[in-house]
Amino acid sequence: MEFLQLLLSGLANGCVYGLVALGFVLIYKATEAVNFAQGDFMMLGAFVMVGLVNPQFLGLNFWLAVPLALLVMGVFGYLLDLAVLRFMFGQSQIAVVILTISLGFVIRFVAGLIWGHEPLNLHSPLAFGDLRLGDVVISFADISVIVVTVLMTLFLWQFFQRTKLGLAMQAASQNQMAAYYMGIPVKRVQGAVWALAGVVACVAGILYASKGTLDISAGFIGIKAFAAAVIGGFGSLPGALMGGLIVGVIEPFASRYLPAGYSQIAPYALLIIVLVFRPNGLFSQVRIKKV
């Protein structure tokens, strides 16, 4: 029973890591840039939801606030690409990395300025009790996280397989020049990718805030999500989610069965092992580019 309890808890945390890791991969596949502010996107999306729902702020109905928060983060992602990131075109990848790290600091500062530095709770109907199965106690928040992640995964899979925009994103990620000559508006597609990454981060933020308290340091979850993306395979969307689940499951078991403190380094120890023996990740999709 303890094994099942730890497994379900790890899967719920892993789903959040996987959704944030998915944002890393989406942007990398479209622009070959790494957005180290993706965790802060998640934190900002959660705080936007808090601002819309909690009584001390706007106090809107939760289900009305969800699409508004997703819209806000989608617009934020698109405008960020339009106003800032497009001017980095042609610059080195390290310059973009430094920019996104700096952006994370700015987001944390602004969030602290607006919502304060004290922990807040999201008034979420997703966290309305526990389900008891014998000796196993499962919170409805954890169940909601797992269910929403499965639905989000199915939606994204259908989006990339069935829609013109999804196919255009895949084409632009594989060869931007060829996509441009085929009539695909590459810059607008990249803006749409940043918007989609903002939406996915917002979903992760809402789920994260539904599980417990929220403060501006929540954005540092992006470090674990980055490790998850690398473990799964940085170019693979399914790999990002699987990497998140692996990291999420490792943590509670390491905390239970290893000496104190080892649970924090267990995901990164696995990351080192994967990089040594399978540098492209466990579920990588390696493509050979002809030049």
CSV table of N, CA and C in Angstrom, one decimal, residues 226-281:
chain,number,residue,atom,x,y,z
A,226,PHE,N,13.6,20.9,-16.6
A,226,PHE,CA,14.6,20.9,-17.7
A,226,PHE,C,15.3,19.5,-17.6
A,227,ALA,N,15.6,19.0,-16.4
A,227,ALA,CA,16.2,17.7,-16.2
A,227,ALA,C,15.3,16.6,-16.8
A,228,ALA,N,14.0,16.8,-16.6
A,228,ALA,CA,13.0,15.8,-17.2
A,228,ALA,C,13.1,15.8,-18.7
A,229,ALA,N,13.1,17.0,-19.3
A,229,ALA,CA,13.2,17.2,-20.7
A,229,ALA,C,14.4,16.5,-21.3
A,230,VAL,N,15.5,16.7,-20.7
A,230,VAL,CA,16.8,16.1,-21.1
A,230,VAL,C,16.7,14.6,-21.0
A,231,ILE,N,16.2,14.1,-19.8
A,231,ILE,CA,16.1,12.6,-19.6
A,231,ILE,C,15.2,12.0,-20.7
A,232,GLY,N,14.1,12.6,-20.9
A,232,GLY,CA,13.2,12.1,-21.9
A,232,GLY,C,13.6,12.2,-23.3
A,233,GLY,N,14.4,13.2,-23.6
A,233,GLY,CA,14.8,13.5,-25.0
A,233,GLY,C,14.4,14.8,-25.4
A,234,PHE,N,15.3,15.8,-25.6
A,234,PHE,CA,14.9,17.2,-25.7
A,234,PHE,C,14.1,17.5,-26.9
A,235,GLY,N,14.2,16.7,-27.9
A,235,GLY,CA,13.4,16.9,-29.1
A,235,GLY,C,12.1,16.2,-29.2
A,236,SER,N,11.7,15.5,-28.1
A,236,SER,CA,10.6,14.6,-28.2
A,236,SER,C,9.5,15.1,-27.2
A,237,LEU,N,8.3,15.3,-27.7
A,237,LEU,CA,7.2,15.7,-26.9
A,237,LEU,C,6.7,14.6,-25.9
A,238,PRO,N,6.5,13.4,-26.4
A,238,PRO,CA,6.2,12.3,-25.5
A,238,PRO,C,7.4,12.1,-24.5
A,239,GLY,N,8.6,12.2,-24.9
A,239,GLY,CA,9.7,12.0,-24.1
A,239,GLY,C,9.8,13.0,-22.9
A,240,ALA,N,9.3,14.3,-23.2
A,240,ALA,CA,9.3,15.3,-22.1
A,240,ALA,C,8.3,14.9,-21.0
A,241,LEU,N,7.1,14.4,-21.4
A,241,LEU,CA,6.2,13.9,-20.4
A,241,LEU,C,6.6,12.7,-19.7
A,242,MET,N,7.3,11.8,-20.4
A,242,MET,CA,7.8,10.6,-19.7
A,242,MET,C,8.9,10.9,-18.8
A,243,GLY,N,9.8,11.9,-19.2
A,243,GLY,CA,10.9,12.3,-18.4
A,243,GLY,C,10.3,12.9,-17.1
A,244,GLY,N,9.2,13.7,-17.2
A,244,GLY,CA,8.6,14.3,-16.0
A,244,GLY,C,8.1,13.3,-15.1
A,245,LEU,N,7.4,12.2,-15.6
A,245,LEU,CA,6.9,11.2,-14.8
A,245,LEU,C,8.0,10.4,-14.1
A,246,ILE,N,9.1,10.2,-14.8
A,246,ILE,CA,10.3,9.5,-14.2
A,246,ILE,C,10.8,10.3,-13.0
A,247,VAL,N,11.1,11.6,-13.3
A,247,VAL,CA,11.6,12.4,-12.2
A,247,VAL,C,10.6,12.5,-11.0
A,248,GLY,N,9.3,12.6,-11.3
A,248,GLY,CA,8.3,12.7,-10.3
A,248,GLY,C,8.3,11.5,-9.4
A,249,VAL,N,8.4,10.3,-10.1
A,249,VAL,CA,8.3,9.0,-9.3
A,249,VAL,C,9.6,8.8,-8.5
A,250,ILE,N,10.7,9.2,-9.1
A,250,ILE,CA,12.0,9.0,-8.3
A,250,ILE,C,12.0,9.7,-7.0
A,251,GLU,N,11.5,10.9,-7.0
A,251,GLU,CA,11.6,11.8,-5.8
A,251,GLU,C,11.0,11.1,-4.5
A,252,PRO,N,9.7,10.7,-4.5
A,252,PRO,CA,9.2,10.2,-3.3
A,252,PRO,C,9.8,8.9,-2.8
A,253,PHE,N,10.2,8.0,-3.8
A,253,PHE,CA,10.9,6.8,-3.5
A,253,PHE,C,12.3,7.0,-2.9
A,254,ALA,N,13.0,8.0,-3.5
A,254,ALA,CA,14.3,8.3,-2.9
A,254,ALA,C,14.2,8.9,-1.6
A,255,SER,N,13.2,9.8,-1.3
A,255,SER,CA,12.9,10.4,0.0
A,255,SER,C,12.6,9.3,1.0
A,256,ARG,N,11.9,8.2,0.6
A,256,ARG,CA,11.5,7.2,1.5
A,256,ARG,C,12.6,6.2,1.8
A,257,TYR,N,13.4,5.8,0.8
A,257,TYR,CA,14.3,4.7,1.0
A,257,TYR,C,15.8,5.1,1.0
A,258,LEU,N,16.1,6.4,0.7
A,258,LEU,CA,17.5,6.8,0.8
A,258,LEU,C,17.7,7.7,1.9
A,259,PRO,N,18.9,7.9,2.4
A,259,PRO,CA,19.2,8.8,3.5
A,259,PRO,C,18.7,10.2,3.2
A,260,ALA,N,18.5,11.0,4.3
A,260,ALA,CA,18.0,12.3,4.2
A,260,ALA,C,18.8,13.2,3.2
A,261,GLY,N,18.1,13.9,2.3
A,261,GLY,CA,18.8,14.8,1.4
A,261,GLY,C,19.1,14.2,0.1
A,262,TYR,N,19.1,12.9,0.0
A,262,TYR,CA,19.4,12.2,-1.3
A,262,TYR,C,18.3,12.4,-2.3
A,263,SER,N,17.1,12.6,-1.8
A,263,SER,CA,15.9,12.7,-2.7
A,263,SER,C,16.1,13.9,-3.7
A,264,GLN,N,16.8,15.0,-3.2
A,264,GLN,CA,16.9,16.2,-4.0
A,264,GLN,C,17.9,16.0,-5.2
A,265,ILE,N,18.9,15.1,-4.9
A,265,ILE,CA,19.9,14.9,-6.0
A,265,ILE,C,19.6,13.7,-6.9
A,266,ALA,N,18.6,12.9,-6.5
A,266,ALA,CA,18.3,11.6,-7.3
A,266,ALA,C,18.0,11.9,-8.7
A,267,PRO,N,17.1,12.9,-9.0
A,267,PRO,CA,16.8,13.2,-10.4
A,267,PRO,C,18.1,13.6,-11.2
A,268,TYR,N,19.0,14.4,-10.6
A,268,TYR,CA,20.1,14.8,-11.3
A,268,TYR,C,21.2,13.7,-11.5
A,269,ALA,N,21.2,12.8,-10.5
A,269,ALA,CA,22.1,11.6,-10.7
A,269,ALA,C,21.6,10.8,-11.9
A,270,LEU,N,20.3,10.7,-12.0
A,270,LEU,CA,19.7,9.9,-13.2
A,270,LEU,C,20.1,10.7,-14.4
A,271,LEU,N,20.0,12.0,-14.4
A,271,LEU,CA,20.3,12.9,-15.6
A,271,LEU,C,21.7,12.6,-16.0
A,272,ILE,N,22.7,12.5,-15.1
A,272,ILE,CA,24.1,12.3,-15.4
A,272,ILE,C,24.2,10.9,-16.1
A,273,ILE,N,23.6,9.9,-15.5
A,273,ILE,CA,23.6,8.6,-16.1
A,273,ILE,C,23.1,8.5,-17.5
A,274,VAL,N,22.0,9.2,-17.7
A,274,VAL,CA,21.4,9.2,-19.0
A,274,VAL,C,22.3,9.9,-20.0
A,275,LEU,N,22.9,11.0,-19.6
A,275,LEU,CA,23.8,11.8,-20.5
A,275,LEU,C,25.0,11.0,-20.9
A,276,VAL,N,25.5,10.1,-19.9
A,276,VAL,CA,26.7,9.3,-20.2
A,276,VAL,C,26.3,8.2,-21.2
A,277,PHE,N,25.2,7.5,-20.9
A,277,PHE,CA,24.9,6.2,-21.7
A,277,PHE,C,24.0,6.5,-22.8
A,278,ARG,N,23.1,7.5,-22.8
A,278,ARG,CA,22.2,7.8,-23.9
A,278,ARG,C,22.1,9.3,-24.0
A,279,PRO,N,23.0,10.0,-24.6
A,279,PRO,CA,23.1,11.4,-24.6
A,279,PRO,C,21.9,12.1,-25.2
A,280,ASN,N,21.2,11.4,-26.1
A,280,ASN,CA,20.0,12.0,-26.8
A,280,ASN,C,18.7,11.9,-26.0
A,281,GLY,N,18.8,11.2,-24.8
A,281,GLY,CA,17.6,11.0,-24.0
A,281,GLY,C,17.0,9.6,-24.2
